[in-house]
One Martini backbone bead per residue (centre of mass of N, CA, C, O) as a GRO file, in nm:
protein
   90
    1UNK     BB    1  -1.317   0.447   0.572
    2UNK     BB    2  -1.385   0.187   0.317
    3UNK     BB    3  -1.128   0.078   0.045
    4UNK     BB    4  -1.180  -0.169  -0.128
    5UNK     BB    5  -0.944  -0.411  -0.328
    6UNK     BB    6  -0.995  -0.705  -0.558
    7UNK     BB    7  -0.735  -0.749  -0.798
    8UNK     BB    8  -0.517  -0.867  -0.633
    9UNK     BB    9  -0.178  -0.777  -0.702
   10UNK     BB   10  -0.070  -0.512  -0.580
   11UNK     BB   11   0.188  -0.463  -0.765
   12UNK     BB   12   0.045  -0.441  -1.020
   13UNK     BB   13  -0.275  -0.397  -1.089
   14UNK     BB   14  -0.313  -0.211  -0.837
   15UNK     BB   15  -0.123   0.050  -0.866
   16UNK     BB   16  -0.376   0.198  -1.059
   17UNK     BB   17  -0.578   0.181  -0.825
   18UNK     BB   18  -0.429   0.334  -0.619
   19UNK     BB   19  -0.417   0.537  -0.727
   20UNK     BB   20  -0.715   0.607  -0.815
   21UNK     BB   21  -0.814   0.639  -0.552
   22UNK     BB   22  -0.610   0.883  -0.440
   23UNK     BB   23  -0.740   1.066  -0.647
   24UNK     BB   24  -1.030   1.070  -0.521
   25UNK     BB   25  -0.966   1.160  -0.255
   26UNK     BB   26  -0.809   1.442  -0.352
   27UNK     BB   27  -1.094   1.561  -0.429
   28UNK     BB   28  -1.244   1.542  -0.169
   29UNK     BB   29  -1.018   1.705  -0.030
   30UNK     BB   30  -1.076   1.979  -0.241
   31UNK     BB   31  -1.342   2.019  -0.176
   32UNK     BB   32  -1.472   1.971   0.105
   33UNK     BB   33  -1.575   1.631   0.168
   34UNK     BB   34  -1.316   1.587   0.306
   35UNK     BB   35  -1.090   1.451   0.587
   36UNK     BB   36  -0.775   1.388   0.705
   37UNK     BB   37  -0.481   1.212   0.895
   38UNK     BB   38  -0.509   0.930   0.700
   39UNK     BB   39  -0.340   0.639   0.577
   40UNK     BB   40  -0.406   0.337   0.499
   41UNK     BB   41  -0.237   0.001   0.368
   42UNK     BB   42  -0.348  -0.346   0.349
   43UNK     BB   43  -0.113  -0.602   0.268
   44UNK     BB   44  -0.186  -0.912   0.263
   45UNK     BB   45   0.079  -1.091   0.161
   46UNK     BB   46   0.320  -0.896   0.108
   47UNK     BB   47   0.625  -0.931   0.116
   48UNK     BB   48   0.670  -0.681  -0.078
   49UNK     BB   49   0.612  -0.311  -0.049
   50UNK     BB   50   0.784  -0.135  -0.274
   51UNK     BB   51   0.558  -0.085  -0.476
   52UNK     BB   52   0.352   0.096  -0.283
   53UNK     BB   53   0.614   0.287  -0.203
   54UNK     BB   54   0.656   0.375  -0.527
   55UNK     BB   55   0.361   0.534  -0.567
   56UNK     BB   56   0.446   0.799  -0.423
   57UNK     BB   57   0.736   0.830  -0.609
   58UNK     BB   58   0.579   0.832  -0.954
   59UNK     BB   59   0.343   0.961  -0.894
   60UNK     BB   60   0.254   1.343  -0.942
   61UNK     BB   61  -0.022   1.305  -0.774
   62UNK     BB   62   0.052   1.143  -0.526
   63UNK     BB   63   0.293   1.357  -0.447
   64UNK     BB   64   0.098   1.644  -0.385
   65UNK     BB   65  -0.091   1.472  -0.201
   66UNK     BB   66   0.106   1.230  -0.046
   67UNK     BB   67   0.276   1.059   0.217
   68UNK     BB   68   0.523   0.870   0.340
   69UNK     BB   69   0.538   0.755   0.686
   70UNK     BB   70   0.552   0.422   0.656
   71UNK     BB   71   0.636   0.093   0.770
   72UNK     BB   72   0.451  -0.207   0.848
   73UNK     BB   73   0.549  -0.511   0.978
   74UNK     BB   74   0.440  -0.861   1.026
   75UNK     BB   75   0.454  -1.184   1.217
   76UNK     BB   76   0.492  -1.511   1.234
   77UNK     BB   77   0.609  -1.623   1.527
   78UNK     BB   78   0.561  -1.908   1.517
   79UNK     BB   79   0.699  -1.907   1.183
   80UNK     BB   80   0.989  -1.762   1.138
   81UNK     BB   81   1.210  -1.971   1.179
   82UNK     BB   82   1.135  -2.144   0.902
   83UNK     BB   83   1.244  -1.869   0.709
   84UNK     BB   84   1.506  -1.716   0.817
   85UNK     BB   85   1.670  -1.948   0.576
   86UNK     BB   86   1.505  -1.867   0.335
   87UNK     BB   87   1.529  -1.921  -0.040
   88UNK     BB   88   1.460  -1.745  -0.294
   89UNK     BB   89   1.360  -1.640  -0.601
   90UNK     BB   90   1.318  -1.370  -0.779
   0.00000   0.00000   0.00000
């Protein structure tokens, strides 16, 4: 089952949404209406992935129900090396 969420920035916006979303997964599988294996999170362009999974440790519903057990992140291999010594501001 794929859950597309909309709202723009995942840092801000979707933060609440994220939390919502996750918060009726965790309805469905106390109900017994779902089984889960796992979560994937896909956040295309998210630089700082920071904010998402902060979302599993400050949120106490959602930190009852699921656990972060890791973070990928993949590179554009052909154009990394022009980025990998850009400075940007916080």
């Amino acid at each position: 089952e794929i859950i597309e969420m909309m709202n723009g920035c995942i840092c801000c916006t979707v933060r609440q949404d994220l939390i919502t979303v996750l918060s009726k997964l965790a309805k469905r599988v106390a109900s017994g209406k779902l089984k889960l294996d796992g979560i994937v999170i896909e956040t295309t362009g998210l630089a700082d992935p920071a904010p998402v999974a902060q979302t599993f440790f400050v949120d106490d519903a959602v930190k009852a129900f699921a656990r972060l057990d890791g973070i990928v992140t993949l590179i554009d291999a052909k154009h990394i090396e022009l980025h990998l010594d850009e400075e940007k501001p916080e």
